[in-house]
XYZ file of C-alpha atoms in Angstrom:
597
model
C -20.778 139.012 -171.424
C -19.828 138.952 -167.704
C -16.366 139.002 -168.621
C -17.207 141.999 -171.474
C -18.392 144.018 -169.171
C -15.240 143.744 -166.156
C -13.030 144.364 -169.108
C -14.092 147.597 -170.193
C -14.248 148.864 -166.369
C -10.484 148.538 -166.453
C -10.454 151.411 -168.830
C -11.442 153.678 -166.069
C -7.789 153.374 -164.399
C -8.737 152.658 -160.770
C -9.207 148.984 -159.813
C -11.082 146.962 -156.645
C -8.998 143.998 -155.683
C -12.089 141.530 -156.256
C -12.240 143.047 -160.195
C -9.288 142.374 -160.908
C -9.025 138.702 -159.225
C -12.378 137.857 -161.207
C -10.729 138.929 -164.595
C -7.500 137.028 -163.628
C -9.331 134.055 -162.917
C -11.643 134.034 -166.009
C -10.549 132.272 -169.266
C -11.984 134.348 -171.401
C -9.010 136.417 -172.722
C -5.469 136.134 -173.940
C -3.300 133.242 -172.169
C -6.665 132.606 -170.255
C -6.294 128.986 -170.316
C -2.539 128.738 -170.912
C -2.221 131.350 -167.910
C -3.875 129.733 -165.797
C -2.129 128.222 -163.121
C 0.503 131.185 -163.236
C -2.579 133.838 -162.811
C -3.663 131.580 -159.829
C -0.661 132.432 -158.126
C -0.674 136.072 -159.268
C -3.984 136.264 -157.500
C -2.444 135.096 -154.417
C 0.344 136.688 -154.813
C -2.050 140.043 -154.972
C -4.245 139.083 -151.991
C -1.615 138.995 -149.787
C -0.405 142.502 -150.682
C -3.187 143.930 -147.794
C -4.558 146.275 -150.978
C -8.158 146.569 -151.781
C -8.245 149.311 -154.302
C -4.893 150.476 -156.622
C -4.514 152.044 -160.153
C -2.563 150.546 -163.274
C 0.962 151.777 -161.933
C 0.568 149.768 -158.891
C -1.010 147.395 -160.069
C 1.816 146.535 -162.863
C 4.379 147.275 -160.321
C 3.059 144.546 -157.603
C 2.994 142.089 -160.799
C 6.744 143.190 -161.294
C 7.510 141.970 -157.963
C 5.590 138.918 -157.743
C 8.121 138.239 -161.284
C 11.102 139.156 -158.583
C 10.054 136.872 -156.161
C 9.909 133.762 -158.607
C 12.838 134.395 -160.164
C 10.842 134.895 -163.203
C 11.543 137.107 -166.722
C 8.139 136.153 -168.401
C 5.433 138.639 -168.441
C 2.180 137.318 -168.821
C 0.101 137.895 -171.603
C -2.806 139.510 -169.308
C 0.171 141.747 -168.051
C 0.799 142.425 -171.888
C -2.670 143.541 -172.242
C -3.046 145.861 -169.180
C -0.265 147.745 -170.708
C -2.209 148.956 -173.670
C -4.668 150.547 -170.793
C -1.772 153.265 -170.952
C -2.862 154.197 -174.543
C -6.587 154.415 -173.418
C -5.921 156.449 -170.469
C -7.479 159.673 -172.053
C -10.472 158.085 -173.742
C -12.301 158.146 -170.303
C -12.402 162.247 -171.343
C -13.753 162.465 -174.577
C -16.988 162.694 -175.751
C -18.392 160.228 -178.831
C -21.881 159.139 -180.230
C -22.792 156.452 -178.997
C -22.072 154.103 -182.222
C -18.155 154.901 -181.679
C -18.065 153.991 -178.598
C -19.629 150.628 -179.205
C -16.854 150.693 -182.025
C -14.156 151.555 -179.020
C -15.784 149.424 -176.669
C -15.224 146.455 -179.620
C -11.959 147.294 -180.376
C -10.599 147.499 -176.560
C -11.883 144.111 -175.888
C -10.438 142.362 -179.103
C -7.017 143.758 -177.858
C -7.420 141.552 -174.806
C -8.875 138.439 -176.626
C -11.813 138.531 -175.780
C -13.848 136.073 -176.653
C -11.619 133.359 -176.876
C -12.119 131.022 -180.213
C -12.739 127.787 -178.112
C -15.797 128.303 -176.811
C -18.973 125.951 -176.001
C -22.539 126.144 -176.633
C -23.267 128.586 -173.481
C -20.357 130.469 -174.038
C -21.159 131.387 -177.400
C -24.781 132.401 -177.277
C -23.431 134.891 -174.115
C -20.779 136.201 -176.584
C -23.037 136.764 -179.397
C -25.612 138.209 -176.836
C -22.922 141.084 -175.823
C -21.879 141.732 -179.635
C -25.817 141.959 -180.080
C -25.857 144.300 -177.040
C -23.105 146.690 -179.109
C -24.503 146.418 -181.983
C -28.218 147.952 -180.213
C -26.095 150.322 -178.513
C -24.789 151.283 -182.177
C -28.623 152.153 -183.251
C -29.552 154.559 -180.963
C -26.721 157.761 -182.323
C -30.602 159.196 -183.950
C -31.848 159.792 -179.729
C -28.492 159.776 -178.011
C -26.112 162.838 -178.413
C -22.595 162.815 -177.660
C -21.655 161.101 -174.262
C -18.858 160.866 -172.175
C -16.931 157.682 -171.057
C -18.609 156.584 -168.102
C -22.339 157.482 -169.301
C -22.097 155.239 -172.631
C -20.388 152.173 -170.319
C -23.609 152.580 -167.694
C -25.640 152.756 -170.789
C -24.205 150.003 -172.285
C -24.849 147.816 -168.786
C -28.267 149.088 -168.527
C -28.731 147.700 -172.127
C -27.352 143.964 -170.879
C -29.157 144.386 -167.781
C -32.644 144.822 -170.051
C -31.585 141.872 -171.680
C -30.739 139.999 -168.829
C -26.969 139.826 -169.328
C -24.206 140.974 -167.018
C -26.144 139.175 -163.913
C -23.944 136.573 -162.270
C -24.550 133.422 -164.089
C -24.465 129.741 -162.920
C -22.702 127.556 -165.886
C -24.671 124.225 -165.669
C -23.133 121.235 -168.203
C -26.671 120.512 -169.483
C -28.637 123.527 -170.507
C -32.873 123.309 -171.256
C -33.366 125.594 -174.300
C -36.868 126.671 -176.290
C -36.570 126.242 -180.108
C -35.839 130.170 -180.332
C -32.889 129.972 -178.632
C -30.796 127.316 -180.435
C -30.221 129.037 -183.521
C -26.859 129.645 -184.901
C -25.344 127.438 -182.051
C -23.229 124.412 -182.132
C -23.502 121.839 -178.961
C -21.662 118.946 -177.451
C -25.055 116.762 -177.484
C -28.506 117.078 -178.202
C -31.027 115.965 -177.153
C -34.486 117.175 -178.663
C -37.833 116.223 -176.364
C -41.247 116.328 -176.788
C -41.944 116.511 -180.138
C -45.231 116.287 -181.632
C -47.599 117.859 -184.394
C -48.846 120.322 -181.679
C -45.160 121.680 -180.877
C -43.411 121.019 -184.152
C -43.723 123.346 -186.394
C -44.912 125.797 -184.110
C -47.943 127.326 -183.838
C -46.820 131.128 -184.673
C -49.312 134.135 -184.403
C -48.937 136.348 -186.528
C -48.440 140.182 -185.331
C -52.104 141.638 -185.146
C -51.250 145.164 -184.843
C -49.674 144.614 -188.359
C -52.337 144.297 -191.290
C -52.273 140.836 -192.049
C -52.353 141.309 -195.569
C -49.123 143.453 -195.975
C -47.401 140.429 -193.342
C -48.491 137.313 -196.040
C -47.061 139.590 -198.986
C -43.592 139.941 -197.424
C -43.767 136.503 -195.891
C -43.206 137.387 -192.459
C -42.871 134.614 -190.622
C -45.865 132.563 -189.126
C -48.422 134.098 -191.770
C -48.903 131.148 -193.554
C -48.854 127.622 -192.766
C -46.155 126.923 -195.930
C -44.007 129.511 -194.316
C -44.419 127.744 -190.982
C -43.268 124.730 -192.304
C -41.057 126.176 -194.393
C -38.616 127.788 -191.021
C -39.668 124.416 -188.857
C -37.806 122.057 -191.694
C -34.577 124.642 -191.428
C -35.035 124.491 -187.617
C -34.585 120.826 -187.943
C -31.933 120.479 -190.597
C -30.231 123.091 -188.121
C -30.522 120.580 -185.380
C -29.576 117.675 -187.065
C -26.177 119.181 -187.476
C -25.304 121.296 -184.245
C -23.725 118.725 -182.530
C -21.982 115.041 -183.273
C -24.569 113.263 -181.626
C -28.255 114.019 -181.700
C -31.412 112.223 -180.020
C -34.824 113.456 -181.423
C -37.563 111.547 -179.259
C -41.269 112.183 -178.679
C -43.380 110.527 -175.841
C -46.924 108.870 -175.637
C -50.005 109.555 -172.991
C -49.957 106.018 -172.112
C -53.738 106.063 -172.961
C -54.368 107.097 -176.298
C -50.626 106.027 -177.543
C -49.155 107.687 -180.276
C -47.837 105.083 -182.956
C -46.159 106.953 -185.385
C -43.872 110.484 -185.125
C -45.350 113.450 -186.261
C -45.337 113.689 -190.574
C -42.629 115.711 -190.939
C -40.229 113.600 -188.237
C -40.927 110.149 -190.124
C -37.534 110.463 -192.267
C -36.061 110.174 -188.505
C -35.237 106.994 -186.669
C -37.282 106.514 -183.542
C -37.052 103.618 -180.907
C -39.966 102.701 -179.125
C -38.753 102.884 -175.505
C -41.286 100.951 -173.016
C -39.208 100.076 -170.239
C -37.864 103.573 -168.276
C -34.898 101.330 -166.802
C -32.653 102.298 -169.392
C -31.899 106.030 -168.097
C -33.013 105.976 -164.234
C -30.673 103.767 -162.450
C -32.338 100.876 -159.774
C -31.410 103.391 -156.379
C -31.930 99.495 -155.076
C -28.782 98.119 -156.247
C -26.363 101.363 -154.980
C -23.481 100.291 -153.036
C -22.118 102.921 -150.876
C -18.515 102.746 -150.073
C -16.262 104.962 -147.808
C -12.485 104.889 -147.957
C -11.137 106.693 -144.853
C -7.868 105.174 -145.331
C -4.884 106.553 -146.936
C -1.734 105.031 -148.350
C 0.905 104.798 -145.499
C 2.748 108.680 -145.368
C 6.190 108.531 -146.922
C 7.039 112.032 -146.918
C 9.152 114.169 -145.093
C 10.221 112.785 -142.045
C 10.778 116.360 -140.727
C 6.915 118.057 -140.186
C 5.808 121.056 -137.995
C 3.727 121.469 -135.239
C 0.685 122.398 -137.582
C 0.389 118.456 -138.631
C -0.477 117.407 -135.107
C -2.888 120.524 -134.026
C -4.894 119.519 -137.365
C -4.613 115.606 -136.607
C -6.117 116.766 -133.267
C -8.744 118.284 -134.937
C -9.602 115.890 -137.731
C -7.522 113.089 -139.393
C -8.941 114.557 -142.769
C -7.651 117.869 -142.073
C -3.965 117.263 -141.580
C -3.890 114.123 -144.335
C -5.246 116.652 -146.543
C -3.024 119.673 -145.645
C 0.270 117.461 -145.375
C -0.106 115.712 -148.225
C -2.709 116.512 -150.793
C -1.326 120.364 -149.844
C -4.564 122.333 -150.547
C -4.236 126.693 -150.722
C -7.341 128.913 -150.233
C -7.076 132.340 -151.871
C -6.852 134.431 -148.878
C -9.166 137.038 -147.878
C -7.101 140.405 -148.426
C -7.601 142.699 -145.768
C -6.724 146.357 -145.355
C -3.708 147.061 -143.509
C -1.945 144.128 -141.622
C -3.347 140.862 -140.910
C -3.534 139.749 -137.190
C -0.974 137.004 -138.104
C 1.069 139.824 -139.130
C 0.587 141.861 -136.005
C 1.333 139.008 -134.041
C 4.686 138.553 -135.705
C 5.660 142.075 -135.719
C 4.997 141.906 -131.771
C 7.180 138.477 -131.634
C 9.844 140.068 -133.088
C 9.841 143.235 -131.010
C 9.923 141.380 -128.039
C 12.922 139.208 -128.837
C 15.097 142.021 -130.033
C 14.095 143.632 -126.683
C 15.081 140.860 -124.391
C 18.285 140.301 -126.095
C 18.411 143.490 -124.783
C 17.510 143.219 -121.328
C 18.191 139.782 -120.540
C 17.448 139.232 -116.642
C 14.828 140.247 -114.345
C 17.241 142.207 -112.780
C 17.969 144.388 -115.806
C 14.364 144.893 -116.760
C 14.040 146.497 -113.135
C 16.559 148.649 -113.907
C 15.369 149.668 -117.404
C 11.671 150.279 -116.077
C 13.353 153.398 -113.612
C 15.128 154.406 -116.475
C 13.228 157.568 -118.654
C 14.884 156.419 -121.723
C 13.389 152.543 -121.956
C 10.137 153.961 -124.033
C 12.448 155.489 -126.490
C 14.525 152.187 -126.752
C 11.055 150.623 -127.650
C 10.453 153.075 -130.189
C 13.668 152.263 -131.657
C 13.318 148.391 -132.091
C 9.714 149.004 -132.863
C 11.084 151.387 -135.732
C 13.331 149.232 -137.216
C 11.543 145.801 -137.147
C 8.136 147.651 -138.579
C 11.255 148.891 -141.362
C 12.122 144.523 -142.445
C 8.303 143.986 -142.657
C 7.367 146.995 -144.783
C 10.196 145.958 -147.393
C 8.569 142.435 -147.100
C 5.040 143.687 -147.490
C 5.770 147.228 -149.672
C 2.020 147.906 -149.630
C 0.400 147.079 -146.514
C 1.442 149.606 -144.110
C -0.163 153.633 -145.446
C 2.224 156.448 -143.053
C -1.076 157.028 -141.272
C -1.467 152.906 -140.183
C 2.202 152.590 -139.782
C 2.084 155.396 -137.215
C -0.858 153.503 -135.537
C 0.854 150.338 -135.017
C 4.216 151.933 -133.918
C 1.998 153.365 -130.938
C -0.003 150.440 -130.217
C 3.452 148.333 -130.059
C 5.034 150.554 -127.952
C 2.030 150.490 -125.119
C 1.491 147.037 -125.715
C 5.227 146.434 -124.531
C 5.574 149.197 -122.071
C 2.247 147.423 -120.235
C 3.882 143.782 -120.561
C 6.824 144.381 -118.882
C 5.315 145.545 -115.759
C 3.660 142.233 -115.695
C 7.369 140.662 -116.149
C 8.809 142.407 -113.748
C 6.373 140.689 -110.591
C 8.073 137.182 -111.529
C 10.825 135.192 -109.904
C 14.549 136.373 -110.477
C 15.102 134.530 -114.050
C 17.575 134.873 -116.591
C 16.647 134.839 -120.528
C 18.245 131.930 -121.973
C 17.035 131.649 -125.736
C 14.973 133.326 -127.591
C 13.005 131.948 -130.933
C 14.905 128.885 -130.323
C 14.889 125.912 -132.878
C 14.684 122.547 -132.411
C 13.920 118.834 -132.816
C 12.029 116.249 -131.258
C 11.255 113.223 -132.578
C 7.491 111.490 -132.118
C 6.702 108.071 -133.006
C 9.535 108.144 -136.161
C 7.869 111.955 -136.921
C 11.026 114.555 -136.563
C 9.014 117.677 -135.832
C 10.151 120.990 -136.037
C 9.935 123.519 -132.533
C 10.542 127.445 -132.958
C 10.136 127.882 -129.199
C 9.595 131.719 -128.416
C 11.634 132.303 -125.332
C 13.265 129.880 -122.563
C 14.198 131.584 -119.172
C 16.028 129.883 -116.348
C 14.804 130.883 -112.894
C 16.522 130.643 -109.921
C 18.790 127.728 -111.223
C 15.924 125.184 -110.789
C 14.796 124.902 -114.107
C 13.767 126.191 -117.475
C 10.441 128.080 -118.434
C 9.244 127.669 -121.598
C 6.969 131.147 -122.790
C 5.072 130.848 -125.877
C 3.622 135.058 -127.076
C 0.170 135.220 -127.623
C -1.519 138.590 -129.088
C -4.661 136.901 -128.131
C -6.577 135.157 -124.954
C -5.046 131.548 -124.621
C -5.918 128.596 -122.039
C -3.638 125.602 -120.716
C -6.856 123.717 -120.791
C -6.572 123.291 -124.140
C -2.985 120.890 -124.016
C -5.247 117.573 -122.563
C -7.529 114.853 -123.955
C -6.275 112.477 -126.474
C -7.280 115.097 -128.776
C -6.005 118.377 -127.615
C -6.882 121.170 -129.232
C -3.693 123.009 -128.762
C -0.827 120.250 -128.929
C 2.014 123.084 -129.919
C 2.626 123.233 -126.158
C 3.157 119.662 -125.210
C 5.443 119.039 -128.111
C 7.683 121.889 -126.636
C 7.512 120.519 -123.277
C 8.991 116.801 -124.507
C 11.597 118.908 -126.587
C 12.627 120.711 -123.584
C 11.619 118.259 -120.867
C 14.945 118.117 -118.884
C 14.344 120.475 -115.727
C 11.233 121.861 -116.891
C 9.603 123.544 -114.116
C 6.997 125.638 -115.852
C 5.041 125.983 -119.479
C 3.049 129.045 -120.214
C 1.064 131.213 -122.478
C 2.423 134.614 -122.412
C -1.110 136.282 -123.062
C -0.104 139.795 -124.574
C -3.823 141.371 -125.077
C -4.875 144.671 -124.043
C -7.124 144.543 -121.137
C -6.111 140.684 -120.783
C -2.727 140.518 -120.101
C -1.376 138.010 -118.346
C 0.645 134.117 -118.120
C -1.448 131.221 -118.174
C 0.347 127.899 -117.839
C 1.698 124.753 -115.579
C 4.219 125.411 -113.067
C 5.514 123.171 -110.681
C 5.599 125.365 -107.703
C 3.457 128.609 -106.621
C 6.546 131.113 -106.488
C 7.778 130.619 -110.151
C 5.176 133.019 -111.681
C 2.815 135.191 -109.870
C -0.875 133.746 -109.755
C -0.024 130.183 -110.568
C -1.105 127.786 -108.035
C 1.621 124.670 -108.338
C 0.025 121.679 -110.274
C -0.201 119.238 -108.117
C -2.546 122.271 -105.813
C -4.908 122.282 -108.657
C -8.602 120.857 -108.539
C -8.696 116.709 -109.481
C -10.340 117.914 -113.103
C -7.910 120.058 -113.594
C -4.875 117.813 -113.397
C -6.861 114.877 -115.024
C -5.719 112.803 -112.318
C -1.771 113.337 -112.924
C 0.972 114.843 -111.336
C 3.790 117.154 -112.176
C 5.769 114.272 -113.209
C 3.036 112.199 -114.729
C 2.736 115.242 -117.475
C 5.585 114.310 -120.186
C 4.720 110.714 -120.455
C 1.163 111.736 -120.591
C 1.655 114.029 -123.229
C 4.455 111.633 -125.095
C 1.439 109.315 -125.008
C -1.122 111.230 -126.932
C 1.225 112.538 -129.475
C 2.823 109.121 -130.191
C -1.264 108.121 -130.883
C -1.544 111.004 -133.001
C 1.763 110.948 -134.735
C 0.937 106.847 -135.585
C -2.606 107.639 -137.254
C -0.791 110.193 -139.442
C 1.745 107.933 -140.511
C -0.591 105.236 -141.326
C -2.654 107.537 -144.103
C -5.828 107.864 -141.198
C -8.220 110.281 -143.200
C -11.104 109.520 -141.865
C -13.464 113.042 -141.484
C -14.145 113.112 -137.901
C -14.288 116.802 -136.541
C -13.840 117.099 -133.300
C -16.023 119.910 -132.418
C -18.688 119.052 -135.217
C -19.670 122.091 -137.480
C -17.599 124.788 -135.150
C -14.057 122.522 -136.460
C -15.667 122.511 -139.962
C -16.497 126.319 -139.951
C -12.791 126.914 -139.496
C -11.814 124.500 -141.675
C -12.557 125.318 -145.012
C -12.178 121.925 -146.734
C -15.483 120.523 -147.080
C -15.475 120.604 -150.911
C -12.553 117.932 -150.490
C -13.696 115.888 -147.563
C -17.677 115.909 -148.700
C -18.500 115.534 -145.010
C -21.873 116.998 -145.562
C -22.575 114.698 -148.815
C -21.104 112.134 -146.537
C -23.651 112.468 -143.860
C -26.702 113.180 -146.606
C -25.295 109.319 -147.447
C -25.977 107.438 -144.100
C -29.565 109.674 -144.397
C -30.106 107.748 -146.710
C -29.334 104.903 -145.814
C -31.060 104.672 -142.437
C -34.218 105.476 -144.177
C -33.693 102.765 -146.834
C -31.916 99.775 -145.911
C -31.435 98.703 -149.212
C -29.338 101.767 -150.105
């Protein structure tokens, strides 16, 4: 009925992203089931488009490139059906009693499959409930005049709202039903409790503001006890074929213990059941066992970054995104993403120092009363690759916004490059290799300068608030840096964050001496907890250290859940539903409170 209902809102033309990713992820239409893996990637697909409202053009078109992007000539059959939306477009204007709408309504939804033939129990009595709902609708032409469009759809939902349909539903694999209920309805299993002569047949009333008399002469039901019996014995041939297997059982008080089934039951087989045994399992004899260890990794000897920041953080975590390679539907958000921004603002800056080059350039270009119009340039044209990348994130009035807030952003920065050392700008996104414990991971190192011929700097953008603090401990939290720093480690006199924040800008790093970057003390000047008790040469093998630990646990299949941080790793983690850490710890609950368990 759920599914009814989000249907016929299509018809309106106009379309919230979360409608639309509902529909495509319900089976309850054409290719629902067939579809669905492919529709689970046309709702990602969608997400990622940064739109949270769109009409039928766009929405067809976005499909069309998703199809581009895969290489792909098959249309879907939900795309098949959103096409015949075209032919409704001008029913949303009309004005019809209310039983042709319901005959519309019918008709629109059949064109989209809906309900689909295979349906169980639940499904069923909630598709018969919304044909019900149309049919009611139907009735009411004698007090309803004509009505537009969007008046007979809210009447319609008021009508399944009355009847308690349309309200988010929770699909449960054993449903509890009352006799009324089961009628007409195939199951799985059955299982039919509690019967006795004071439930079955049922005691029916008959209707007392209804002369009693005209009630027994058309045999209503519940006027007589023949009647009575006469629906309880359909009832239960009804039951004794809805479903392949069927239990019919009745219990006893334990006192005044009832020998025999009630009369009309007797042609039934019952077993007397004394010992409860049989369906509650002995909690006594549970045996708990946890399996934190994986098969030995075999994969790809060549791994990012990523795999060691989330081994870091817990061995579940990167044994789960490395090799069981989970995807979360993304949250779409309006406009640009801040991963987006912050690769928009990568990219500016590289183009820019390919451009500039040395410190002694950059003072140059700073007295120069064309270097903001330069930025507008490469701010024009790398906005111009992502926009053909992501065709619908960026409106005129948001792409202006972001042109101006990329332009300050980099105007501000340089005058905190420009109080450095004399240094020349050697590479810039700069790929490379360095192999951990038998792992080949995969560096894209943001910029390398060489200052004064010492040594090399390696500069890492941040559109956020970054800490060095963050690169020690056997489990660092951010080990991106370290790995960069045993990639580059020959003549490495400095490793920083280049903290590009408004109000916070700003390097935060190591550096080996005090006149490399303004406001750096040199390492080995730094507090005893701050250096962990190393020195500037003491760093590498430290770090080579930790990452050869981390690098070996991965390897071996380690998948233990251990986050670091406790709930604040698991609330940025989003893969409890595959680690069960909270069932997990419910478990050893348990378990200290019983010992047997």
């Amino acid at each position: 009925a759920q599914m009814a209902m989000s249907l016929l809102e299509l018809i309106q033309g106009n379309f919230t992203l979360d409608h639309i990713s509902s529909i495509l992820r319900n089976p309850y239409c054409y290719g629902g089931k067939a579809e669905q893996n492919e529709r689970m990637k046309m709702d990602a697909w969608l997400r990622r488009q940064g739109l949270l409202e769109f009409n039928l053009s766009t929405l067809l078109d976005i499909f069309k490139a998703y199809h581009r992007k895969n290489n792909s000539n098959d249309t879907t059959l939900f795309e098949v059906s959103l096409m015949t939306l075209k032919t409704s477009a001008g029913i949303t204007k009309s004005y019809y009693s209310p039983s042709i709408w319901a005959k519309h309504f019918l008709s629109y939804l059949e064109k989209f499959g809906w309900p689909d033939i295979n349906l169980n129990s639940y499904e069923q009595r909630h598709a018969h409930a919304m044909r019900s709902c149309l049919t009611e609708f139907a009735s009411i032409d004698f007090v309803q005049n004509e009505m537009d469009f969007k008046s007979a759809l809210g009447g319609l939902r008021r009508l399944m709202l009355s009847k308690r349909l349309g309200i988010s539903q929770i699909f449960a694999p054993i449903q509890i039903l009352d006799l009324e209920e089961i009628f007409a309805l195939n199951y799985d299993h059955v299982w039919v409790a509690q019967l006795s002569d004071s439930v079955f047949p049922e005691n029916t009333i008959a209707n007392p503001m209804i002369p009693y008399a005209w009630q027994r002469k058309r045999k209503i039901n519940g006027t007589t006890p023949k009647i009575r019996l006469h629906e309880a014995e359909q009832r239960l041939q009804h039951l004794k074929c809805s479903a392949k297997e069927v239990i019919f059982s009745f219990a006893t008080d334990g006192i005044n213990a009832q020998e025999n089934p009630p009369a009309m039951l007797r042609e039934l087989s019952f077993e007397p059941v004394s010992d409860k045994s049989d369906f509650i399992p002995d909690v006594d004899s549970i045996e708990w066992i946890e399996e934190h260890q994986g098969s030995v990794y075999q994969g790809s000897s060549e791994v990012s970054t990523s795999v060691f920041k989330h081994q870091s953080e817990c061995p579940f975590k990167a044994f789960a995104k490395a090799r069981l390679l989970p995807e979360r539907l993304e949250r779409s958000e309006y406009g640009l993403t801040a991963l987006e921004r912050g690769q928009i603002l990568h990219n500016t800056l590289e183009y820019l120092w390919l451009r500039i080059g040395t410190l002694d350039t950059l003072h140059i270009a700073l007295q120069s009363e064309h270097l903001e119009m330069q930025i507008w340039e490469i701010v024009d044209k790398v906005i111009a690759v992502h926009e053909k990348k992501l065709p619908y994130k960026l409106s005129q009035r948001l792409k202006a916004i972001e042109q101006n807030r990329l332009v300050r952003l980099t105007l501000a920065w340089l005058q905190v490059e420009k109080e450095r050392a004399p240094f020349e700008m050697q590479r810039s996104e700069h790929s490379t290799e360095v192999d951990i414990n038998g792992l080949k991971v995969q560096c894209r190192i943001d910029r390398i300068d060489e200052v004064n011929d010492v040594g090399f700097v390696i500069i890492d953008y941040k559109s956020g608030v970054s800490n060095s603090s963050a690169w020690f401990g056997e489990r660092p939290d951010q080990p991106q840096m370290p790995i960069y720093a045993l990639a580059e480690q020959n003549r490495l006199v400095a490793i920083l964050y280049a903290n590009i924040k408004t109000g916070a800008l700003g390097f935060n790093g190591l550096s080996e001496a005090s006149d490399i970057i303004p406001g750096l003390k040199a390492f080995n000047e730094l507090g005893e907890h701050q250096r962990r008790g190393l020195s500037w040469s003491d760093l590498i093998p430290y770090w080579r250290s930790n990452l050869d630990k981390l690098s070996e646990e991965f390897q071996q299949g380690l998948a233990i859940p251990d986050p670091k941080k406790g709930k604040q790793t698991c609330r940025l983690c989003k893969l409890e539903s595959l680690c069960r850490i909270n069932a997990s710890n419910n478990v050893k609950q348990q378990a200290e409170m019983s010992p047997n368990v």
